[in-house]
Structure formats: C-alpha cells, structure tokens
PDB file of C-alpha atoms in Angstrom:
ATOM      1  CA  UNK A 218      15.354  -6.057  20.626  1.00 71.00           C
ATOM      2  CA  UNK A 219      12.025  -5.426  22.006  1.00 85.00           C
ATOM      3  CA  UNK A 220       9.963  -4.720  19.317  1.00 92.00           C
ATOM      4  CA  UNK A 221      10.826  -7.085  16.842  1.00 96.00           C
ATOM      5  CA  UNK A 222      13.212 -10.541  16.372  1.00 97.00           C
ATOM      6  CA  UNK A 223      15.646 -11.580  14.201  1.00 97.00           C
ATOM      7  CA  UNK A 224      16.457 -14.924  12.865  1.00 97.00           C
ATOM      8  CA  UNK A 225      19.308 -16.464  10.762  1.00 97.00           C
ATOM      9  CA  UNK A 226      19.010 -19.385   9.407  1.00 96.00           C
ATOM     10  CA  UNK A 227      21.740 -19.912   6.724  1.00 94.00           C
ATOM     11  CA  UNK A 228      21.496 -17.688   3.565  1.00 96.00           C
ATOM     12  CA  UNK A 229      17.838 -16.199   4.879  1.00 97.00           C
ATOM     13  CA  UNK A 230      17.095 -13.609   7.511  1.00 98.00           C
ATOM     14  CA  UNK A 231      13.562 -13.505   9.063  1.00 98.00           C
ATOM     15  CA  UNK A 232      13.356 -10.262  10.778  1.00 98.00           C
ATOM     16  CA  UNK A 233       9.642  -9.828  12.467  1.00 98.00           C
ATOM     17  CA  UNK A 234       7.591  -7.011  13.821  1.00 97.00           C
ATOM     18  CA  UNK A 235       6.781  -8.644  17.659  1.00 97.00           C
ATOM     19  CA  UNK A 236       4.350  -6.015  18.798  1.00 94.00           C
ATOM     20  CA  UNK A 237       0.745  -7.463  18.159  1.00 94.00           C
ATOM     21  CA  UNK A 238      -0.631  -5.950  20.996  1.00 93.00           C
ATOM     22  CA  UNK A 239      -0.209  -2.839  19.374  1.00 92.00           C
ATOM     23  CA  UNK A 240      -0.576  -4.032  15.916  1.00 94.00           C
ATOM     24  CA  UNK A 241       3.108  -3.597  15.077  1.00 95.00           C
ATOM     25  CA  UNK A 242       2.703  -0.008  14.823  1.00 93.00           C
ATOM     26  CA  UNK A 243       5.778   2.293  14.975  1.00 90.00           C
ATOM     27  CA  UNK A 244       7.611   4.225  17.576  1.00 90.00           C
ATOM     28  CA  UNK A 245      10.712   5.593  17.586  1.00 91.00           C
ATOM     29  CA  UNK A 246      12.206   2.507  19.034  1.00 93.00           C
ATOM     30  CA  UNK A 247      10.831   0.088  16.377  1.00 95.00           C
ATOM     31  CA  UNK A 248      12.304   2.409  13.797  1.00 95.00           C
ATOM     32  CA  UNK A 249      15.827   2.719  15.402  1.00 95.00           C
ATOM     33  CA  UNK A 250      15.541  -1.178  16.143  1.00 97.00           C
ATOM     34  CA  UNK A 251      14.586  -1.635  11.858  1.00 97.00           C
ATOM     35  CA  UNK A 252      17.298   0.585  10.996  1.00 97.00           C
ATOM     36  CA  UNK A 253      19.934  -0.964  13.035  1.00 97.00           C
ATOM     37  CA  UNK A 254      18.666  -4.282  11.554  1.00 97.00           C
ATOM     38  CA  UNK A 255      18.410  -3.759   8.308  1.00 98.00           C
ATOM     39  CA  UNK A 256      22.151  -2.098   7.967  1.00 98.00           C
ATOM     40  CA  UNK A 257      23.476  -4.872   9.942  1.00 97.00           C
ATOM     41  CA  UNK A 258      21.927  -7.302   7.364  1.00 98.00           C
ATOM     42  CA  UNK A 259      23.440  -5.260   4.384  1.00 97.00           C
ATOM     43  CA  UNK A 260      27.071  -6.058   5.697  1.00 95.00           C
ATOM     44  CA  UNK A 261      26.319  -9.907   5.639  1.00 95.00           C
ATOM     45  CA  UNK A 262      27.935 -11.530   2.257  1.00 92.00           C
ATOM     46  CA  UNK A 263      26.559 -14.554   2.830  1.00 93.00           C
ATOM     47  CA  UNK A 264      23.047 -13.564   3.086  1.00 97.00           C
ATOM     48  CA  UNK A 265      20.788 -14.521   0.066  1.00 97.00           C
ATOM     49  CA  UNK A 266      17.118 -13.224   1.053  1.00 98.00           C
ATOM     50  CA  UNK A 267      15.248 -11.636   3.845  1.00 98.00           C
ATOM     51  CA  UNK A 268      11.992 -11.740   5.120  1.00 98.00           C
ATOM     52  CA  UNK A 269      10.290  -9.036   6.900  1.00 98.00           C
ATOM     53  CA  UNK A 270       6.915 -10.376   8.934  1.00 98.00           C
ATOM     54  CA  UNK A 271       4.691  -9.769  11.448  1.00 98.00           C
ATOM     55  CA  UNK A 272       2.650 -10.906  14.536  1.00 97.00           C
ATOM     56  CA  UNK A 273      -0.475 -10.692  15.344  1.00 95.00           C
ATOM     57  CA  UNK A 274      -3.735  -9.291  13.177  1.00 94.00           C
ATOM     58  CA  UNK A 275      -1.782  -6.459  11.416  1.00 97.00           C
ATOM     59  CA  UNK A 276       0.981  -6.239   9.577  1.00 98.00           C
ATOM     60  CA  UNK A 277       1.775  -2.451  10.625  1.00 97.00           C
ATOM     61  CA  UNK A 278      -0.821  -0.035  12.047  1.00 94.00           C
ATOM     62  CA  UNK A 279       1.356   3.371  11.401  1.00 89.00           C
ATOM     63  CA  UNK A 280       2.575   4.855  14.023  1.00 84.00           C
ATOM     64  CA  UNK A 281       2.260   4.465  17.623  1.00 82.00           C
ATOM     65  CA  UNK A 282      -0.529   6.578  19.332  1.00 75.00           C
ATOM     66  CA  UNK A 283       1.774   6.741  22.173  1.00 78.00           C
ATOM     67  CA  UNK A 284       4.623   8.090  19.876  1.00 77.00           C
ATOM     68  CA  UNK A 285       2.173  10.236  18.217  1.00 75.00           C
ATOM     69  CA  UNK A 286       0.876  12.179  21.418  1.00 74.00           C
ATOM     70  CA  UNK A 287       4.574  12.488  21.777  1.00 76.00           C
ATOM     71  CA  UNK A 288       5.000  13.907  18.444  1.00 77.00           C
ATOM     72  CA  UNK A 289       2.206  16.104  19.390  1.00 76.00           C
ATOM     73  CA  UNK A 290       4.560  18.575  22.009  1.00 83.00           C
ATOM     74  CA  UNK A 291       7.130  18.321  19.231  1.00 82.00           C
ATOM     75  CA  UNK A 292       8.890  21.639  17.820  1.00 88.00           C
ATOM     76  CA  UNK A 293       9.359  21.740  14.104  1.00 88.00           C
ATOM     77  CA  UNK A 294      13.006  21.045  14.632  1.00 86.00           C
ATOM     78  CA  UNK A 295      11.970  17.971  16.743  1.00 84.00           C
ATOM     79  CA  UNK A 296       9.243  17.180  14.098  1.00 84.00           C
ATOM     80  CA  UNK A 297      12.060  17.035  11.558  1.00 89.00           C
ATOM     81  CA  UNK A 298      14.883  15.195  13.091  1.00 86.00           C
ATOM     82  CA  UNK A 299      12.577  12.594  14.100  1.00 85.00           C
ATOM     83  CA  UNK A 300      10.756  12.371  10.373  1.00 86.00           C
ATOM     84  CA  UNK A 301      14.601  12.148   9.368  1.00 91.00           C
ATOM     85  CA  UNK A 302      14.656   8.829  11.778  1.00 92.00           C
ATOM     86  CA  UNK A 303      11.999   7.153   9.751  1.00 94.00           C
ATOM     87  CA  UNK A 304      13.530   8.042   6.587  1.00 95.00           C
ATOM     88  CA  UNK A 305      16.642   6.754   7.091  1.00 96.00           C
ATOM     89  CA  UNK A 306      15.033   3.668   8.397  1.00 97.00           C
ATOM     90  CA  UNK A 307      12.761   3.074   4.661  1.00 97.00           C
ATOM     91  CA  UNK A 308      16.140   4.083   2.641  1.00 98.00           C
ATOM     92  CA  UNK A 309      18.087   1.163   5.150  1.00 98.00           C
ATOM     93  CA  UNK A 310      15.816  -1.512   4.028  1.00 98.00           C
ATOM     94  CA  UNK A 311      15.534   0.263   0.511  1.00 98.00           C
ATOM     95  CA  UNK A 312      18.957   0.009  -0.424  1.00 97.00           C
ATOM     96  CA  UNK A 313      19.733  -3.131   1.544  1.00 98.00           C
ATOM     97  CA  UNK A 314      21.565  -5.177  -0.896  1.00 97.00           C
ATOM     98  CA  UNK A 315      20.137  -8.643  -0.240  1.00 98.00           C
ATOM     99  CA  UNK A 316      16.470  -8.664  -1.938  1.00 98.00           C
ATOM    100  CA  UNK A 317      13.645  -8.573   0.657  1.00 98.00           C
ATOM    101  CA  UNK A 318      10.168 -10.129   0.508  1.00 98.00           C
ATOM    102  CA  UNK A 319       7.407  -8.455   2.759  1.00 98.00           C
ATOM    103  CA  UNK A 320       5.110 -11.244   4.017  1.00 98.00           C
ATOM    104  CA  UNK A 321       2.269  -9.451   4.624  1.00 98.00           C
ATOM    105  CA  UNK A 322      -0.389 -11.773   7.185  1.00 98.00           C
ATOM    106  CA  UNK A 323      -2.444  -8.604   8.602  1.00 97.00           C
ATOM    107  CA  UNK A 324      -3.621  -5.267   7.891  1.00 97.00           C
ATOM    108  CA  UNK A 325      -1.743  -2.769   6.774  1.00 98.00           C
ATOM    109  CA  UNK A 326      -2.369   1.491   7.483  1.00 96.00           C
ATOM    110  CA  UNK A 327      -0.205   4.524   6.657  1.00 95.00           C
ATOM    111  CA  UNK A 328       3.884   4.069   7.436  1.00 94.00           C
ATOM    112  CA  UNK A 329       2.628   0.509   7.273  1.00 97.00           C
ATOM    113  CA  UNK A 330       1.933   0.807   3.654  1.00 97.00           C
ATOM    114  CA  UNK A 331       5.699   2.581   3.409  1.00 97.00           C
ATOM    115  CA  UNK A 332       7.408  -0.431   5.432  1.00 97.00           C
ATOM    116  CA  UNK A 333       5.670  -2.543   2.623  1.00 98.00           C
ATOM    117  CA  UNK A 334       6.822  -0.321  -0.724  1.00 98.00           C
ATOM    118  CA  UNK A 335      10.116  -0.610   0.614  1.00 98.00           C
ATOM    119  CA  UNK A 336      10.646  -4.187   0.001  1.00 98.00           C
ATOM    120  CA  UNK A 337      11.441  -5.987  -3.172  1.00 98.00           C
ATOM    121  CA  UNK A 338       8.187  -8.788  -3.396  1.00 98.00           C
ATOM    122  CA  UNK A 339       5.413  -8.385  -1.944  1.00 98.00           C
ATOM    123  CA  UNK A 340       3.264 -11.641  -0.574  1.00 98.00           C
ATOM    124  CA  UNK A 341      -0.272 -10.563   0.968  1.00 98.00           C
ATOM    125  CA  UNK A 342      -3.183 -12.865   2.501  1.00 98.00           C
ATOM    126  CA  UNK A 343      -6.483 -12.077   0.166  1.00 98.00           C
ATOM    127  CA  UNK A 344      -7.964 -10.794   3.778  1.00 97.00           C
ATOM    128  CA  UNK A 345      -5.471  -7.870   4.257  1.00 98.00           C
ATOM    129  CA  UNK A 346      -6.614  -4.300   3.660  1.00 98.00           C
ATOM    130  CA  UNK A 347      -4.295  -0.976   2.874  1.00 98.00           C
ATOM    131  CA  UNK A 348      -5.001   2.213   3.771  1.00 97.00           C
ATOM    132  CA  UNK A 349      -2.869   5.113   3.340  1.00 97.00           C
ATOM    133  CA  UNK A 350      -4.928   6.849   6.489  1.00 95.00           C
ATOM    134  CA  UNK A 351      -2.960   9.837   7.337  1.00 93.00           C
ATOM    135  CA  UNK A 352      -5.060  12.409   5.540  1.00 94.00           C
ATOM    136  CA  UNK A 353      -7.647  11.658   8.467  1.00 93.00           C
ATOM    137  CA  UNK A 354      -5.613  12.940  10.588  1.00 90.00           C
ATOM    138  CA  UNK A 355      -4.834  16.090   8.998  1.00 90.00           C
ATOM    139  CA  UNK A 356      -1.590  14.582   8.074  1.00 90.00           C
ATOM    140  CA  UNK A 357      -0.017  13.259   4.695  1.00 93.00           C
ATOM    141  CA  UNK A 358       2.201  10.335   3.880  1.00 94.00           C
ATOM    142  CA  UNK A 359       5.115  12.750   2.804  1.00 93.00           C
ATOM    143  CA  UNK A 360       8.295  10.462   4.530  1.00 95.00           C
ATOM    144  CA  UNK A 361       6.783   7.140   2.719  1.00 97.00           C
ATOM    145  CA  UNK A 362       6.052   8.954  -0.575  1.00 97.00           C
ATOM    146  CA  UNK A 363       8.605   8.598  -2.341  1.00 96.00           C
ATOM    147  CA  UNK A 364       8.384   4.850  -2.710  1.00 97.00           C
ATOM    148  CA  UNK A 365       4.702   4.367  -1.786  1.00 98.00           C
ATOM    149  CA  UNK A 366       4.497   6.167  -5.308  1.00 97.00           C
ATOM    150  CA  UNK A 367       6.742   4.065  -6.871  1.00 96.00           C
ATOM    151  CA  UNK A 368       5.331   1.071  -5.784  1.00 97.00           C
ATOM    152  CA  UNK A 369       1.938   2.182  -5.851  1.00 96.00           C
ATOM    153  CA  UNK A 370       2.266   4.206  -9.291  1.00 96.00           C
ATOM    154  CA  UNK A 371       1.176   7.790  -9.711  1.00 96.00           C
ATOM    155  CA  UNK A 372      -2.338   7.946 -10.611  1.00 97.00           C
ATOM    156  CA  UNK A 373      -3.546   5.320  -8.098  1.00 98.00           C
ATOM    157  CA  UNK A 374      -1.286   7.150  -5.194  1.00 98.00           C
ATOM    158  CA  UNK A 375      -2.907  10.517  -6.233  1.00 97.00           C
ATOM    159  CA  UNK A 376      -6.436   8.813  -5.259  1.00 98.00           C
ATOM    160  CA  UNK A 377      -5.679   6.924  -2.203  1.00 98.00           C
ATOM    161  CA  UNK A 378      -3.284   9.751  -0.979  1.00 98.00           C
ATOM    162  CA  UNK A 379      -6.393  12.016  -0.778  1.00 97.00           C
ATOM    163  CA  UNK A 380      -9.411   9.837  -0.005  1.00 97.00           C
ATOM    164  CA  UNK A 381      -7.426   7.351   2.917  1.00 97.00           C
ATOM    165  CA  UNK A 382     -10.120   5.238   1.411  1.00 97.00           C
ATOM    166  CA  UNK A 383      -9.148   1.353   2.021  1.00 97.00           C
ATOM    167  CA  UNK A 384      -8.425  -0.856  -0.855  1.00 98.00           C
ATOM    168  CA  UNK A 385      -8.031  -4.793  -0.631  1.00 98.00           C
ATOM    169  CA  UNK A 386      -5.354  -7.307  -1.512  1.00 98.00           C
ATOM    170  CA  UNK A 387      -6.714  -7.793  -4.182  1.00 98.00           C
ATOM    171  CA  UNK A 388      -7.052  -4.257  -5.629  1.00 98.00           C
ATOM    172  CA  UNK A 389      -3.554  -3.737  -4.360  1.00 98.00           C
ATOM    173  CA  UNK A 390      -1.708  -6.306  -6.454  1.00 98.00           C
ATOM    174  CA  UNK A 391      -3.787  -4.842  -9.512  1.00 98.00           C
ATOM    175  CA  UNK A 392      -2.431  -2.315  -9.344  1.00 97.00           C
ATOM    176  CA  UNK A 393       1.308  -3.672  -8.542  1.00 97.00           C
ATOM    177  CA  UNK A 394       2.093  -2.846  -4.801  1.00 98.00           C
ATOM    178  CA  UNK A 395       1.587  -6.747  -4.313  1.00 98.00           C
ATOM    179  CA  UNK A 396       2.715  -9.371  -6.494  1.00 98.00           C
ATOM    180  CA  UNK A 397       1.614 -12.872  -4.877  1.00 98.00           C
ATOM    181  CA  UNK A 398      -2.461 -12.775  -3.074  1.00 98.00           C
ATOM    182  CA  UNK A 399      -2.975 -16.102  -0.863  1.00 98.00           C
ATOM    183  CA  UNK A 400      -4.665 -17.591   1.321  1.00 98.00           C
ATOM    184  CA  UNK A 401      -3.264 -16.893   4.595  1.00 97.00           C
ATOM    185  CA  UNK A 402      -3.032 -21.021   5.084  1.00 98.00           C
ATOM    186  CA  UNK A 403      -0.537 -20.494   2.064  1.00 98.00           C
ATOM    187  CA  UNK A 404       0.975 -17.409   2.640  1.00 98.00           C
ATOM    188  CA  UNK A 405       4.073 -19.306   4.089  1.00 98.00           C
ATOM    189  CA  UNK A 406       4.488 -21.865   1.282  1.00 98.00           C
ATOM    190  CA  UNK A 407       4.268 -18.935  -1.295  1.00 98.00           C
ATOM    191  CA  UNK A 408       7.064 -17.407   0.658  1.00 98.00           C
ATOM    192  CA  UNK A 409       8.987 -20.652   1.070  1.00 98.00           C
ATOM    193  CA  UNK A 410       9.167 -21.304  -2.733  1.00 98.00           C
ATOM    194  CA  UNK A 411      10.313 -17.422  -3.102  1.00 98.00           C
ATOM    195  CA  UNK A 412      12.963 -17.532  -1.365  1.00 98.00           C
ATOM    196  CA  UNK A 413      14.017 -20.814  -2.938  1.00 97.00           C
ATOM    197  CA  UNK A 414      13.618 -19.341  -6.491  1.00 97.00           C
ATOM    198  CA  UNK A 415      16.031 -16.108  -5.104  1.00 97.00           C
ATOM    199  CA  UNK A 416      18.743 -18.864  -3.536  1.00 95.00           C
ATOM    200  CA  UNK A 417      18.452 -20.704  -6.701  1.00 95.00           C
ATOM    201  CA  UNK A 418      20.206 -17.365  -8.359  1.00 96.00           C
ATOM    202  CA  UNK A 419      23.897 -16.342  -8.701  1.00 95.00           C
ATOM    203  CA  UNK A 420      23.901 -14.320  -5.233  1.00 95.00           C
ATOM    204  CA  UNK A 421      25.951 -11.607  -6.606  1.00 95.00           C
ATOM    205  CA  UNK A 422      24.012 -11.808  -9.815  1.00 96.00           C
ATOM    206  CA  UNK A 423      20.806 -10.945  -7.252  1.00 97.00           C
ATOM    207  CA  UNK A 424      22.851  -8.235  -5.548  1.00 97.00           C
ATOM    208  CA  UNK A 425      23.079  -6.815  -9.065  1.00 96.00           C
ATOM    209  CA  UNK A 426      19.890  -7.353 -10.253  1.00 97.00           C
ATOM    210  CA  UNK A 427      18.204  -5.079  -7.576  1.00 97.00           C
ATOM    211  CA  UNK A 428      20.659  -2.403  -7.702  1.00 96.00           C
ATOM    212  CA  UNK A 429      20.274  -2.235 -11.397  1.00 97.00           C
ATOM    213  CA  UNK A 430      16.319  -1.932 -11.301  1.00 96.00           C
ATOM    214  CA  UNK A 431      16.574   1.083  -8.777  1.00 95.00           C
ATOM    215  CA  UNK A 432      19.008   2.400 -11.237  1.00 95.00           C
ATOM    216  CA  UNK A 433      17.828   2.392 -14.207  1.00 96.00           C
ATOM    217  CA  UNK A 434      13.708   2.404 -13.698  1.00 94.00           C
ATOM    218  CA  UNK A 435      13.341   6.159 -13.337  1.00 90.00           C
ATOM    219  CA  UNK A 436      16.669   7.086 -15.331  1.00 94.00           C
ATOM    220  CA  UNK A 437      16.683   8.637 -18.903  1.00 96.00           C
ATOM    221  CA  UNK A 438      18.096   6.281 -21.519  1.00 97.00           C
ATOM    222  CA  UNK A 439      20.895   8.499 -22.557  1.00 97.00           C
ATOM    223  CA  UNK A 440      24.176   7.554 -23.914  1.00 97.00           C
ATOM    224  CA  UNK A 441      25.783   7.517 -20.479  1.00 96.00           C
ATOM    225  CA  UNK A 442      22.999   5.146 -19.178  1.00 96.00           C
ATOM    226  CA  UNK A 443      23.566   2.907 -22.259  1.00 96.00           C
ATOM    227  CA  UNK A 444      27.629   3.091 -21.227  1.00 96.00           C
ATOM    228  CA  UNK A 445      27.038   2.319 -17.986  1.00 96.00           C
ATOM    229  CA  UNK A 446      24.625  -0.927 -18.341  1.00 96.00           C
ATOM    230  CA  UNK A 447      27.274  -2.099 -20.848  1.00 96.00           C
ATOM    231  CA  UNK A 448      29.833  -2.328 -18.183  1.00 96.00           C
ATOM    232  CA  UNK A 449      27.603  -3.130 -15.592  1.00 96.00           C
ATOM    233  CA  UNK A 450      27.002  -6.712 -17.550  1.00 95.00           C
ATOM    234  CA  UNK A 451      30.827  -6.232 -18.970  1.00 96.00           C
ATOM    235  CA  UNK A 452      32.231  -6.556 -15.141  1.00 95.00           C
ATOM    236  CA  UNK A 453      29.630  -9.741 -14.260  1.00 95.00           C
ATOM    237  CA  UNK A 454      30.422 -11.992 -17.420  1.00 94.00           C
ATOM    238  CA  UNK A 455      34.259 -11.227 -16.182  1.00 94.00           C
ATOM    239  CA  UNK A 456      32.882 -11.768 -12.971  1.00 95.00           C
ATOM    240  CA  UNK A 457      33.936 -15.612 -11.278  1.00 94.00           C
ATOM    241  CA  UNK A 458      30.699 -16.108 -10.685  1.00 93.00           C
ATOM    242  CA  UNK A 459      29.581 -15.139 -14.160  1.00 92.00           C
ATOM    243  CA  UNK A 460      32.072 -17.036 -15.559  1.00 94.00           C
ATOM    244  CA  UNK A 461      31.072 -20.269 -13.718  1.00 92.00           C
ATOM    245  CA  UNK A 462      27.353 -19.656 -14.294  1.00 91.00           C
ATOM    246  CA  UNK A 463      27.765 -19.811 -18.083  1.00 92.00           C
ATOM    247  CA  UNK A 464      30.291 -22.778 -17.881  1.00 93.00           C
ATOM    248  CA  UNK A 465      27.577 -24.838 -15.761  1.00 92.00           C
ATOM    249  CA  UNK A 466      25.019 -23.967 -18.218  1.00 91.00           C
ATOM    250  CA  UNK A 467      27.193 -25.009 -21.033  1.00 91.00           C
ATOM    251  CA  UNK A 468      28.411 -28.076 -19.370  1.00 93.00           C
ATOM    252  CA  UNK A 469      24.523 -29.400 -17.717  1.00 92.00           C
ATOM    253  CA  UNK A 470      26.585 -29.224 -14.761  1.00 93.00           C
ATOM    254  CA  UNK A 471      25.355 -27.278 -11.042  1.00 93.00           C
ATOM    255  CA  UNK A 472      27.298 -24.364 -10.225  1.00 93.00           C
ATOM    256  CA  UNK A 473      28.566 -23.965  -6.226  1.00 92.00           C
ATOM    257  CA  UNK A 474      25.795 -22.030  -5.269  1.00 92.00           C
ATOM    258  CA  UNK A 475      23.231 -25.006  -5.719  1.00 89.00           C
ATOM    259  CA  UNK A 476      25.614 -27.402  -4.379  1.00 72.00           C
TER     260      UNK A 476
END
C-alpha cells in the first residue's frame, strides 16, 4: 500500500495516512487503499481497537489537487461513480465493527474533516485547525455530510458549512467533533490509555456498544425500538461473555479478556 501502512500488533490495528508530502490528502488510490483496509479489519474477531493516524504536518488536506484537476475533465456520470468511491470508503470505516480512535497530530481541511467524523473518539493536538474549505472552491461537503453533521451537530455545521471559516481544537471539541485536546507531546499517551480503557471491555460487549449508539441515536423511541433494545441486552446477558462478565464481577475475580 502506497499511501498509507498498516500495523497489527495483537488486539490493535494502527492504520496510517503515509503521504506527508502531500499532507495526506486524498486520491482515488488512498480511498480504494482505506476502503480495502478498513473492510479487511471488520472481518478480524480478534481485533479490539483501531487507530487511524497520520504523517507529517496534516492530518488530511482533502483531496488531492492532482485528483482534483482530474476530477475537473470528469462527466457527471464519472463525477458520481467516483463520489460513490469515497462514500463507500466513510460508510467502511463507519460501520467497521471494532471502535476506532482518530489520532489527529496535524491539520485537518474538507474530506479531512469527514475521515475524522467517521471515527468513534476523537484525540486532537491543541495546535490542529479544521476547516470544512470546500465552499471556496465553489464546492460543498455533500459526500462527508452526513456524518460531519452528526459529529459536528446541526447548527454549528450550518455555519462552518457556509463560511469554510477555520475553527481550532479547541472550538472543535466544544462543540463535540473532538473529545480528548493535548499537547501533541501527549497526544500518544492519551491514545495509549484509550485503547487500554476499550481492551479493558468485554470485546463483544464493545462490538455492541457501537452498533447500538448508531442505532438508536437518531431513531424514534417507539414501541418497536423499546422491543428491540430489550433483546438486544436479552441476547448479551445470555451471551458467554455476558454471563462470565457478571460472574467475575460477582466473584472479584478477572474475566479471560484481562487475563
């Protein structure tokens, strides 16, 4: 993979963006190379975390301006199978079922901003700026959207959507697209103690726990909702795993995941 690395080390995955030079941004071989990634990680049981970083200044500059003079001689039809691309590539790391933490070291513009919504926690040096840019260009952040606005929230998405002004780490994890702001000297240790407090965890209880927040967080609480997080919990207390977790509670005892 040319654009970006992957490394296994036990229960955690450390997949990182390797173009500095071009401050990670995206072309349509970074996005295949994500998506293949990311939907070979999902298949991995024994995965308990991953980590998606980056070289270099930036996190992830957008896209490519190589890819985007490309884009530039597209057709509509070309335009659209290749936005398709990087939305299958989001909804791959999206729904990947092992939780993923964004360590965020550089700057971070337009599909940038996307890459980082898409992930589960989000760790950020107190240097790094966001911009969601693409206005600028005449353009709008329509393949991103989607969870940009989720992680974002509405009202703050429909001011930065339309000014591409630049807001700080800082501003950012007001107003929830970042949850931990370092200094980037401590950016790794805040990582570090993440991903021990996610291996610490029942990993299918994890699994579950993500898949139920993207559930229920935009569903309306209606009987069938109600039904269906009483069997959700139902299936994992009848679960092995459940049933050892509450027995090691129980019994001050460690359960086989921490041993």
């Amino acid at each position: 993979m040319g654009n970006l690395s992957l490394h296994i080390d036990g229960a955690l995955a450390t997949v990182t963006l390797t173009r500095p030079e071009l401050r990670n941004a995206f072309n349509e071989e970074t996005i295949a190379e994500l998506y293949a990634t990311f939907t070979g990680l999902a298949s991995q049981p024994g995965l308990r975390a991953i980590v998606l970083a980056a070289e270099g200044k930036a996190f992830c500059a957008g896209a490519d301006l190589n890819w985007m003079k490309a884009i530039g001689r597209y057709s509509w039809d070309e335009n659209h199978a290749d936005a398709g691309k990087l939305a299958d590539m989001l909804w791959a790391i999206y729904s990947c079922p092992v939780p993923v933490i964004a360590r965020v070291q550089g700057d971070v513009y337009a599909g940038g901003v996307g890459l980082v919504s898409v992930c589960d926690i989000v760790v950020a040096s107190d240097n790094v700026g966001f911009c969601l840019s693409e206005a600028k260009l005449g353009l709008l952040p329509a393949t991103i959207s989607p969870y940009v606005v989720r992680a974002l929230g509405e009202q703050a998405s429909r001011r930065y959507f339309v000014t591409a002004e630049r807001f700080s780490a800082a501003e950012a994890h007001r107003l929830g697209l970042v949850h931990e702001v370092t200094t980037p000297e401590a950016l790794d240790e805040k990582v570090s103690a993440l991903v021990a407090a996610l291996v610490a965890n029942g990993p299918m209880a994890v699994r579950a726990c993500k898949k139920l927040v993207q559930d229920v967080a935009h569903a309306p609480i209606t009987p069938a909702l109600r039904d269906d997080t009483a069997r959700r919990i139902a299936d994992i207390r009848a679960s092995a795993e459940g049933r050892e977790g509450v027995q090691s509670f129980l019994n001050k005892s460690k359960p086989s995941w921490l041993s």
